[in-house]
PDB file of C-alpha atoms in Angstrom:
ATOM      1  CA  UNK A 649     117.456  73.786  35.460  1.00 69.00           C
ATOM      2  CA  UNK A 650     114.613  76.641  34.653  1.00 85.00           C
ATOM      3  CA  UNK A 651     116.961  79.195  36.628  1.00 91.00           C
ATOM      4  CA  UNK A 652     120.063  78.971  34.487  1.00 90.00           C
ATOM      5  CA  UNK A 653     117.758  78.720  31.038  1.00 90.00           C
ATOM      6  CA  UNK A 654     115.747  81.570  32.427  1.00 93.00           C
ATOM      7  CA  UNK A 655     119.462  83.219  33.069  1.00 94.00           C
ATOM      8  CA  UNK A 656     120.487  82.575  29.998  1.00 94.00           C
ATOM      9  CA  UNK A 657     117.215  84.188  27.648  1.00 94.00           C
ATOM     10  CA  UNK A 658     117.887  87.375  29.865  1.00 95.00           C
ATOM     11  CA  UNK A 659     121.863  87.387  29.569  1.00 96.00           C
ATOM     12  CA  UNK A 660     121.269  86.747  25.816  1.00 95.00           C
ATOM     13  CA  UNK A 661     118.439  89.191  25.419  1.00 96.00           C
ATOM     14  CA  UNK A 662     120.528  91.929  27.495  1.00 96.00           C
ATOM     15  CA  UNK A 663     123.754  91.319  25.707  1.00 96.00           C
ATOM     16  CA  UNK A 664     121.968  92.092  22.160  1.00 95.00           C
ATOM     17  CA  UNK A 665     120.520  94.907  23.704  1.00 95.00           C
ATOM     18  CA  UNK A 666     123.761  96.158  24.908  1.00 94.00           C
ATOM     19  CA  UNK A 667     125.315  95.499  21.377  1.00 92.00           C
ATOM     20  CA  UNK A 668     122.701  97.464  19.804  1.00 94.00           C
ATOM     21  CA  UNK A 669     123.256 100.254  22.156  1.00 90.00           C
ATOM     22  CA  UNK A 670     126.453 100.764  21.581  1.00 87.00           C
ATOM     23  CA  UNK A 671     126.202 100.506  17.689  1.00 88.00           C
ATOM     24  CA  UNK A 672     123.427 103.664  18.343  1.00 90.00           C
ATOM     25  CA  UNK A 673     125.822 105.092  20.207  1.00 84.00           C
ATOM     26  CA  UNK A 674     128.605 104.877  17.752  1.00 82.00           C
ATOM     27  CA  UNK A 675     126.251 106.111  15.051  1.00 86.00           C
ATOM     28  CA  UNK A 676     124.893 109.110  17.434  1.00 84.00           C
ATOM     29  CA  UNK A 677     127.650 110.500  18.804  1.00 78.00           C
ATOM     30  CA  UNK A 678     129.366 112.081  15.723  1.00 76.00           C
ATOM     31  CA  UNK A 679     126.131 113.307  14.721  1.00 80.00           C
ATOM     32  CA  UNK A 680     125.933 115.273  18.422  1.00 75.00           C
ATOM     33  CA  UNK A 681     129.354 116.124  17.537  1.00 71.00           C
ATOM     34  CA  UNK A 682     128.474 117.837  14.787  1.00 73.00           C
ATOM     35  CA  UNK A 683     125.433 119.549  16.149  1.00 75.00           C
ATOM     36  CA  UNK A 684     126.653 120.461  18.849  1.00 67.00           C
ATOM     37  CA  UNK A 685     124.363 119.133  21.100  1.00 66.00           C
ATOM     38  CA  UNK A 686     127.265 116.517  22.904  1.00 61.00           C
ATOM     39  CA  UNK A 687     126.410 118.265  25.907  1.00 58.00           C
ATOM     40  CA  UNK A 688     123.717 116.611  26.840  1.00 56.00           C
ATOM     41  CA  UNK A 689     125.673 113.595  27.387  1.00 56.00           C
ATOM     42  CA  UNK A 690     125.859 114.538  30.918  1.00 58.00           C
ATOM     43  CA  UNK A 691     129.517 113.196  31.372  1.00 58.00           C
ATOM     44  CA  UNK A 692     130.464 115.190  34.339  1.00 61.00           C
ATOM     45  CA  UNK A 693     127.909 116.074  36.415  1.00 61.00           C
ATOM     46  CA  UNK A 694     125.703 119.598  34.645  1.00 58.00           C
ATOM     47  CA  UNK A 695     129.531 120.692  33.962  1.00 62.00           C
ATOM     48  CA  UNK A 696     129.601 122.254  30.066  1.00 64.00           C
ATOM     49  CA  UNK A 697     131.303 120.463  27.469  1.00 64.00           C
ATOM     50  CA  UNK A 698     130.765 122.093  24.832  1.00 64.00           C
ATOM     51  CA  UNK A 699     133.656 123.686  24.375  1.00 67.00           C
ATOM     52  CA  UNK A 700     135.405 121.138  24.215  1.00 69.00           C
ATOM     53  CA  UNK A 701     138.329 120.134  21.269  1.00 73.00           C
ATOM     54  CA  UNK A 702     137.596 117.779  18.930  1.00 75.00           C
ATOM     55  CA  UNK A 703     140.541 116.021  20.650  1.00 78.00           C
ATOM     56  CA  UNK A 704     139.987 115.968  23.988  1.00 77.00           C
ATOM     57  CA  UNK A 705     136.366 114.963  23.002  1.00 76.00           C
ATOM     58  CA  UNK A 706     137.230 112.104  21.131  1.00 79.00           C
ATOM     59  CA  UNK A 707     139.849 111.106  24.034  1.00 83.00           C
ATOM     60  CA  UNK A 708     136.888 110.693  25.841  1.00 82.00           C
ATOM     61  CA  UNK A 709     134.492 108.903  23.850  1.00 83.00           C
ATOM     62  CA  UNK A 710     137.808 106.603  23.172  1.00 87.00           C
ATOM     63  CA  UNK A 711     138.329 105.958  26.843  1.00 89.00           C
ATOM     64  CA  UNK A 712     134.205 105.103  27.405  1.00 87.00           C
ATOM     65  CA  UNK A 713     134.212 103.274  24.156  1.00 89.00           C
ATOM     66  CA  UNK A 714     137.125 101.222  25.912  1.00 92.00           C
ATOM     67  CA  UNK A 715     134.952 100.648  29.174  1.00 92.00           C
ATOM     68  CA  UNK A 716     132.015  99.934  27.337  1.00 92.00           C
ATOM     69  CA  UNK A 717     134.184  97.169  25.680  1.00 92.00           C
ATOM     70  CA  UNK A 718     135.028  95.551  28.579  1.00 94.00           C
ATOM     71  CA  UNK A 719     131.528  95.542  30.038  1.00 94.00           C
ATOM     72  CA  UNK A 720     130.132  94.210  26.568  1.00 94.00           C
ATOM     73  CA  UNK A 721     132.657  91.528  26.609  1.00 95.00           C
ATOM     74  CA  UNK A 722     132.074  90.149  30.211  1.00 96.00           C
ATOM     75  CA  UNK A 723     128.500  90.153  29.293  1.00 96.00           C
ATOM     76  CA  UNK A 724     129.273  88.027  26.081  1.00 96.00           C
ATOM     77  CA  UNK A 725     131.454  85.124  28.154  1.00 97.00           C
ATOM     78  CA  UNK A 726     128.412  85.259  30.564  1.00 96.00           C
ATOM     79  CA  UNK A 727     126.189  84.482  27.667  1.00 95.00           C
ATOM     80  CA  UNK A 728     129.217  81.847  25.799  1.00 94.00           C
ATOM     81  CA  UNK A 729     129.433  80.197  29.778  1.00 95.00           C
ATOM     82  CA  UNK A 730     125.819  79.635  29.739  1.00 94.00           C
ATOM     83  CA  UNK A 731     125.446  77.261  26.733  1.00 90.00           C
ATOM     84  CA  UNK A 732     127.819  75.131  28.356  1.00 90.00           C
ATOM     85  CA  UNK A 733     126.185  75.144  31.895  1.00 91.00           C
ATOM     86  CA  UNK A 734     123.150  74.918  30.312  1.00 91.00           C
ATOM     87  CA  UNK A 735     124.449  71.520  28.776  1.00 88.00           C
ATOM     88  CA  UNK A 736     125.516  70.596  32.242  1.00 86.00           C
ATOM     89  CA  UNK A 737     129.424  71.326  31.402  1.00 87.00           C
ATOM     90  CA  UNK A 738     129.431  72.377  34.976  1.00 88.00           C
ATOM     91  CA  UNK A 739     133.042  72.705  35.399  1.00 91.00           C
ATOM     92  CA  UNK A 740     134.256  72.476  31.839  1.00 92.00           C
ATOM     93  CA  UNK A 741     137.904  74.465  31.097  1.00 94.00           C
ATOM     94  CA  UNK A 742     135.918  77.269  29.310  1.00 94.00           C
ATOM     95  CA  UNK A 743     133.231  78.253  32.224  1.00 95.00           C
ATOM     96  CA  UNK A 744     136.603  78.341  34.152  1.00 96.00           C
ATOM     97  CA  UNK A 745     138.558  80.218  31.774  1.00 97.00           C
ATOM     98  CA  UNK A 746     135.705  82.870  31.041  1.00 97.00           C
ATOM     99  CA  UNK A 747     134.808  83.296  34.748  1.00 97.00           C
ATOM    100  CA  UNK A 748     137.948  84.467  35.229  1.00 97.00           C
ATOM    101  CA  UNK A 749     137.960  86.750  32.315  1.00 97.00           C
ATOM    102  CA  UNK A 750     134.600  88.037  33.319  1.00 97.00           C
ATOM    103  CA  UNK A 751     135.958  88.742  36.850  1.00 97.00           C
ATOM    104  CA  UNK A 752     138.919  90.817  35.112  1.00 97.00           C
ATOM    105  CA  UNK A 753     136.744  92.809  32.727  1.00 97.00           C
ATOM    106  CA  UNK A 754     134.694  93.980  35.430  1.00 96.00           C
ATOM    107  CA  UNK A 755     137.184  94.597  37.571  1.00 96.00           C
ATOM    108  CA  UNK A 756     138.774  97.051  34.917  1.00 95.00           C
ATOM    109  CA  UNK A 757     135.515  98.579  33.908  1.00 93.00           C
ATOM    110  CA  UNK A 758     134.903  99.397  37.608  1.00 93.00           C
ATOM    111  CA  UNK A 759     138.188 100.967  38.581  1.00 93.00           C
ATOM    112  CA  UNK A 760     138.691 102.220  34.589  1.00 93.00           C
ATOM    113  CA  UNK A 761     135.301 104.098  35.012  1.00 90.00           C
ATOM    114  CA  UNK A 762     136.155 105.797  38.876  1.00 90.00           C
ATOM    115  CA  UNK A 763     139.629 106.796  37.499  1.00 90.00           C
ATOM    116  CA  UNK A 764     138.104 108.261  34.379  1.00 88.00           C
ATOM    117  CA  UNK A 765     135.579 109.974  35.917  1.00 85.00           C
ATOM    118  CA  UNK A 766     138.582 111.458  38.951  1.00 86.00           C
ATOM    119  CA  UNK A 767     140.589 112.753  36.408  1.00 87.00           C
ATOM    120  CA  UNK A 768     137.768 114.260  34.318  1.00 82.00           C
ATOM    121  CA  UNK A 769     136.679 115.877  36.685  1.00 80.00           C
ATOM    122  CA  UNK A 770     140.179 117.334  37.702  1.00 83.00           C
ATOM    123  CA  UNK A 771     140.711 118.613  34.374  1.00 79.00           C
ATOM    124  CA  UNK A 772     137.262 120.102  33.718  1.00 76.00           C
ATOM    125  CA  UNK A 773     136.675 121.226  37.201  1.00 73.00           C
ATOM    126  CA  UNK A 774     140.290 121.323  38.799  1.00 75.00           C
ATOM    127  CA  UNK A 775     138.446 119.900  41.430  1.00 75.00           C
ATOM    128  CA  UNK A 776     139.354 116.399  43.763  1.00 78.00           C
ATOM    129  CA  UNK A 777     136.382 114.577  44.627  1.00 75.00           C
ATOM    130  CA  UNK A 778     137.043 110.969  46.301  1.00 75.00           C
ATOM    131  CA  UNK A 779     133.761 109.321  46.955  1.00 74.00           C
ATOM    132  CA  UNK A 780     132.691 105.939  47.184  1.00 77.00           C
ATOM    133  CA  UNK A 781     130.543 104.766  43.759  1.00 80.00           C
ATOM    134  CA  UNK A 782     127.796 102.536  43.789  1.00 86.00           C
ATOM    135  CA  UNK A 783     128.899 101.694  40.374  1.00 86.00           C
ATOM    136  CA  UNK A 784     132.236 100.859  41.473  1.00 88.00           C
ATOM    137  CA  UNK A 785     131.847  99.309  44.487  1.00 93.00           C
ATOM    138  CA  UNK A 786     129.755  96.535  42.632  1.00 94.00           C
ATOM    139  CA  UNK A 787     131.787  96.437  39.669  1.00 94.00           C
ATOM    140  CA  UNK A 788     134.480  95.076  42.056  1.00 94.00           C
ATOM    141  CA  UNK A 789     132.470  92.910  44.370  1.00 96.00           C
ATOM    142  CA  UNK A 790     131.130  90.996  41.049  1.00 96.00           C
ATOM    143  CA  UNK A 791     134.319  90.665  39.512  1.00 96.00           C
ATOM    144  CA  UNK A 792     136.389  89.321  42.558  1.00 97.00           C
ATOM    145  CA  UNK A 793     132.850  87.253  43.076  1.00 97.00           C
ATOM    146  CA  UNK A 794     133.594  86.302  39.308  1.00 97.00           C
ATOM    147  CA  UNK A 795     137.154  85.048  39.607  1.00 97.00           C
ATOM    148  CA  UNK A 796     136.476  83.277  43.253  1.00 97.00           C
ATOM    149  CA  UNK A 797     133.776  81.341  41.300  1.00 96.00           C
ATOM    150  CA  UNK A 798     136.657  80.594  38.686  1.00 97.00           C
ATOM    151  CA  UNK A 799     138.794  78.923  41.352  1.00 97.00           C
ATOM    152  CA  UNK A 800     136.223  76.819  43.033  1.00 97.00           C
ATOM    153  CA  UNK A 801     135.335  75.534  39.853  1.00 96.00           C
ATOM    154  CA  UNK A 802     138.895  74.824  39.482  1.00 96.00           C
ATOM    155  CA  UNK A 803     138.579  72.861  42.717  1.00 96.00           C
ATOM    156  CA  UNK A 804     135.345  71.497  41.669  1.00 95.00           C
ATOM    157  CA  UNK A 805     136.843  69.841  38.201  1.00 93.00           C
ATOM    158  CA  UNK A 806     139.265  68.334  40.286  1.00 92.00           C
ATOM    159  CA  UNK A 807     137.213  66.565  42.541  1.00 92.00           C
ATOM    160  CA  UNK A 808     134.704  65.588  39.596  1.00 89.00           C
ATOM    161  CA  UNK A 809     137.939  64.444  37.954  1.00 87.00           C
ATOM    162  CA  UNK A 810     138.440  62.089  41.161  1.00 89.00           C
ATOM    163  CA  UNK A 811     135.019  60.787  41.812  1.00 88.00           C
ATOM    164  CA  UNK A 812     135.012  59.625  38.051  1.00 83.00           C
ATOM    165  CA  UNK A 813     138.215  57.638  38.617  1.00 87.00           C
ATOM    166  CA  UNK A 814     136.899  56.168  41.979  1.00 90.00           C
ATOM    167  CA  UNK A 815     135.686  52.682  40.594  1.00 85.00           C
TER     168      UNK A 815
ATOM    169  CA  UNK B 730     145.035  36.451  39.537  1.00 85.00           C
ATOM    170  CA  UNK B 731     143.355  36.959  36.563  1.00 86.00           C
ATOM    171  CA  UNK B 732     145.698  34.700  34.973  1.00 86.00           C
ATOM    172  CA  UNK B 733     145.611  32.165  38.079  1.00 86.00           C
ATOM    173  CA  UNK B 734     141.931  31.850  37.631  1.00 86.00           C
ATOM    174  CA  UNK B 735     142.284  31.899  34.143  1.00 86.00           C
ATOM    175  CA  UNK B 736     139.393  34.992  33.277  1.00 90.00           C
ATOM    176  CA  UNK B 737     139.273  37.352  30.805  1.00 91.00           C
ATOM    177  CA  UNK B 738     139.284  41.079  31.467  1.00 90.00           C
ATOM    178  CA  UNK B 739     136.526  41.475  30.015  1.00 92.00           C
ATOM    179  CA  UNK B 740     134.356  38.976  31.784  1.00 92.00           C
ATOM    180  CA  UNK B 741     135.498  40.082  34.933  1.00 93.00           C
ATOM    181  CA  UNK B 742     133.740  43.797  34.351  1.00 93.00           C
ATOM    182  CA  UNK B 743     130.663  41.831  32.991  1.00 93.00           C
ATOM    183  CA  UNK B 744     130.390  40.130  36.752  1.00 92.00           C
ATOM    184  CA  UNK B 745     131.368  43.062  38.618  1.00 91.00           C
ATOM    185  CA  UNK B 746     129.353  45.101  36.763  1.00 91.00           C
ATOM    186  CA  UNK B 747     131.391  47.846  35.509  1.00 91.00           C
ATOM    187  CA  UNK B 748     132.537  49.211  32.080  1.00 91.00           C
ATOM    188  CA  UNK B 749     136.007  47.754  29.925  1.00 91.00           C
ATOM    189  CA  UNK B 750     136.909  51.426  30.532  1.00 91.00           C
ATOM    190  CA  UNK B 751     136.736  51.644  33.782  1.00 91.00           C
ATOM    191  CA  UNK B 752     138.803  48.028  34.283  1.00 91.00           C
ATOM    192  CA  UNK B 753     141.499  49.400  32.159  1.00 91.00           C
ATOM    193  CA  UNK B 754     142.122  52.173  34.318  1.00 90.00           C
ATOM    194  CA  UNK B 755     141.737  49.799  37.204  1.00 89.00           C
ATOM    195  CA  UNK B 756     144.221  47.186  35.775  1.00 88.00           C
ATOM    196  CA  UNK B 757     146.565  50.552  34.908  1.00 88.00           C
ATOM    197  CA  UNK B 758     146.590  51.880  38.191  1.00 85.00           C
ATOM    198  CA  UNK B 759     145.500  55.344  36.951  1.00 86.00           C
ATOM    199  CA  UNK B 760     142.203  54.794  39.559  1.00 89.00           C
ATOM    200  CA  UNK B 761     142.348  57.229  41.968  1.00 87.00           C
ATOM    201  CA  UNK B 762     140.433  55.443  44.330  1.00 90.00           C
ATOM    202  CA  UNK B 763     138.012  52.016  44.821  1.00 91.00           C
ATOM    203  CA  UNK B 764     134.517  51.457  46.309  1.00 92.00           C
ATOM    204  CA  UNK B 765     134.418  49.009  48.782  1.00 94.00           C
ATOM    205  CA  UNK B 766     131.552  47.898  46.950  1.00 93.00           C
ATOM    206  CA  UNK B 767     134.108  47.246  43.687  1.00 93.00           C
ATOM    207  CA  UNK B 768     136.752  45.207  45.763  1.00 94.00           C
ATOM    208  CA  UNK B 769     133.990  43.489  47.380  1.00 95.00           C
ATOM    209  CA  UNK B 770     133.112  42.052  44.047  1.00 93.00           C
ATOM    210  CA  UNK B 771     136.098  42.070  42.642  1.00 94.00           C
ATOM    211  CA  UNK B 772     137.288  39.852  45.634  1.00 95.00           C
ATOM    212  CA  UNK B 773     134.057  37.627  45.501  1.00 94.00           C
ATOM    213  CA  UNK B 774     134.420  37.279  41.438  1.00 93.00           C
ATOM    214  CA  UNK B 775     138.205  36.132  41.691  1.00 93.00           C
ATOM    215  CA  UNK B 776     137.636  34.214  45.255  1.00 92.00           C
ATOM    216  CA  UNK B 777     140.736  36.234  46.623  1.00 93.00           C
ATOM    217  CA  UNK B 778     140.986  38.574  49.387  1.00 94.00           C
ATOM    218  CA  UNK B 779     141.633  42.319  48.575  1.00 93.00           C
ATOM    219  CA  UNK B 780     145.503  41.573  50.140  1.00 92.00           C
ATOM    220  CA  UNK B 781     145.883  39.291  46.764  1.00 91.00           C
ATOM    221  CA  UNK B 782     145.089  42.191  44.308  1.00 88.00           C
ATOM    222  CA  UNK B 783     146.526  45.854  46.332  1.00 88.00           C
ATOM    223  CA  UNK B 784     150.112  46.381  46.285  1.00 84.00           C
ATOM    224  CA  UNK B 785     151.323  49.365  48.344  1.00 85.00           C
ATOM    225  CA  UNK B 786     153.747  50.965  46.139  1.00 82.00           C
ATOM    226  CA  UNK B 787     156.539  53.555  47.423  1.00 84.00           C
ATOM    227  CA  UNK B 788     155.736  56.986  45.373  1.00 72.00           C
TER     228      UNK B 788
END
């Protein structure tokens, strides 16, 4: 029981963190914007974007806003799953539900990240680099982890749902 | 044979020593399955065997 409240004061101290980052980052980067000093952002590689349209620029702090969504919002149903684990809901509808929802969300910021980052990188550079990413690789292996979990707690339920009709 | 040895639901959970809830879902049928420990008692409580109180049903 001290490993999943331990879990949950770090999932609910990182997801505040996380939330507060991206509010600093909302607030920052129109202020780089305007001074010009986006650049140091460091989205492709040391490539320069500072020439960049207001557009195209906004395209892709809309796409990484969208990723960082996704990432924020598996880390919230990891933090909303906890309270009910933590009340030993073990295998209650919503740990299910949101396990599977976590498993999606980092599935999509995963692959959404690799594919943003291929076809930045093909505009920018008109170059074709297909590599393996760390960040990618474990983005998927949590988020099929993630919705395995989901069905064995489906399976789980069920037999829970058995043993407390066995009289 | 509840009736036969004219007990009340409710006493018979007392003796067996389980809830009302759980012999409502017994006397139901929606019990998915039984401890041999239960019919035991069950059984022993009503002075039947288990033959007396299981029914196979075709589903």
């Amino acid at each position: 029981m001290k490993t999943i409240s331990t879990l949950k004061k770090l999932i609910d101290f990182y997801f505040y963190f996380l939330a507060l980052g991206f509010i600093i980052w909302i607030i920052v980067i129109p202020i780089m914007f305007k001074t010009g000093k986006f650049n140091t952002l460091d989205f492709l590689d040391d490539h320069d974007i500072s020439n960049l349209s207001f557009g195209r620029f906004m395209m892709m702090i809309l796409v990484g806003a969208i990723l960082y969504y996704y990432f924020l919002k598996a880390i919230y149903l990891l933090k909303k799953s906890l309270n009910d684990l933590c009340n030993g809901n073990y295998f209650s509808e919503l740990v299910i539900s949101n396990f599977n929802e976590i498993g999606k969300s980092f599935l999509i910021c995963g692959i959404g990240a690799a594919v943003f980052k291929f076809i930045l990188r093909l505009v920018f550079l008109s170059d074709i680099k297909l590599g393996i990413d760390n960040f990618l690789i474990i983005s998927i292996i949590i988020g099929l982890f993630f919705m395995f979990l989901s069905e064995v707690f489906i399976k789980a339920r069920k037999a829970q749902q058995e043993n407390n009709l066995t009289i | 044979m509840l009736a036969k040895r004219k007990m009340k639901s409710k006493e018979l959970a007392e003796i067996i020593g389980i809830t009302t809830a759980n012999m409502s879902i017994l006397k139901s049928g929606k019990a998915k399955a039984i401890r041999f420990s239960t019919l035991e008692a069950i059984c022993k409580a009503l002075d039947c065997q288990p033959s007396d109180i299981l029914e196979y049903v075709k589903g």
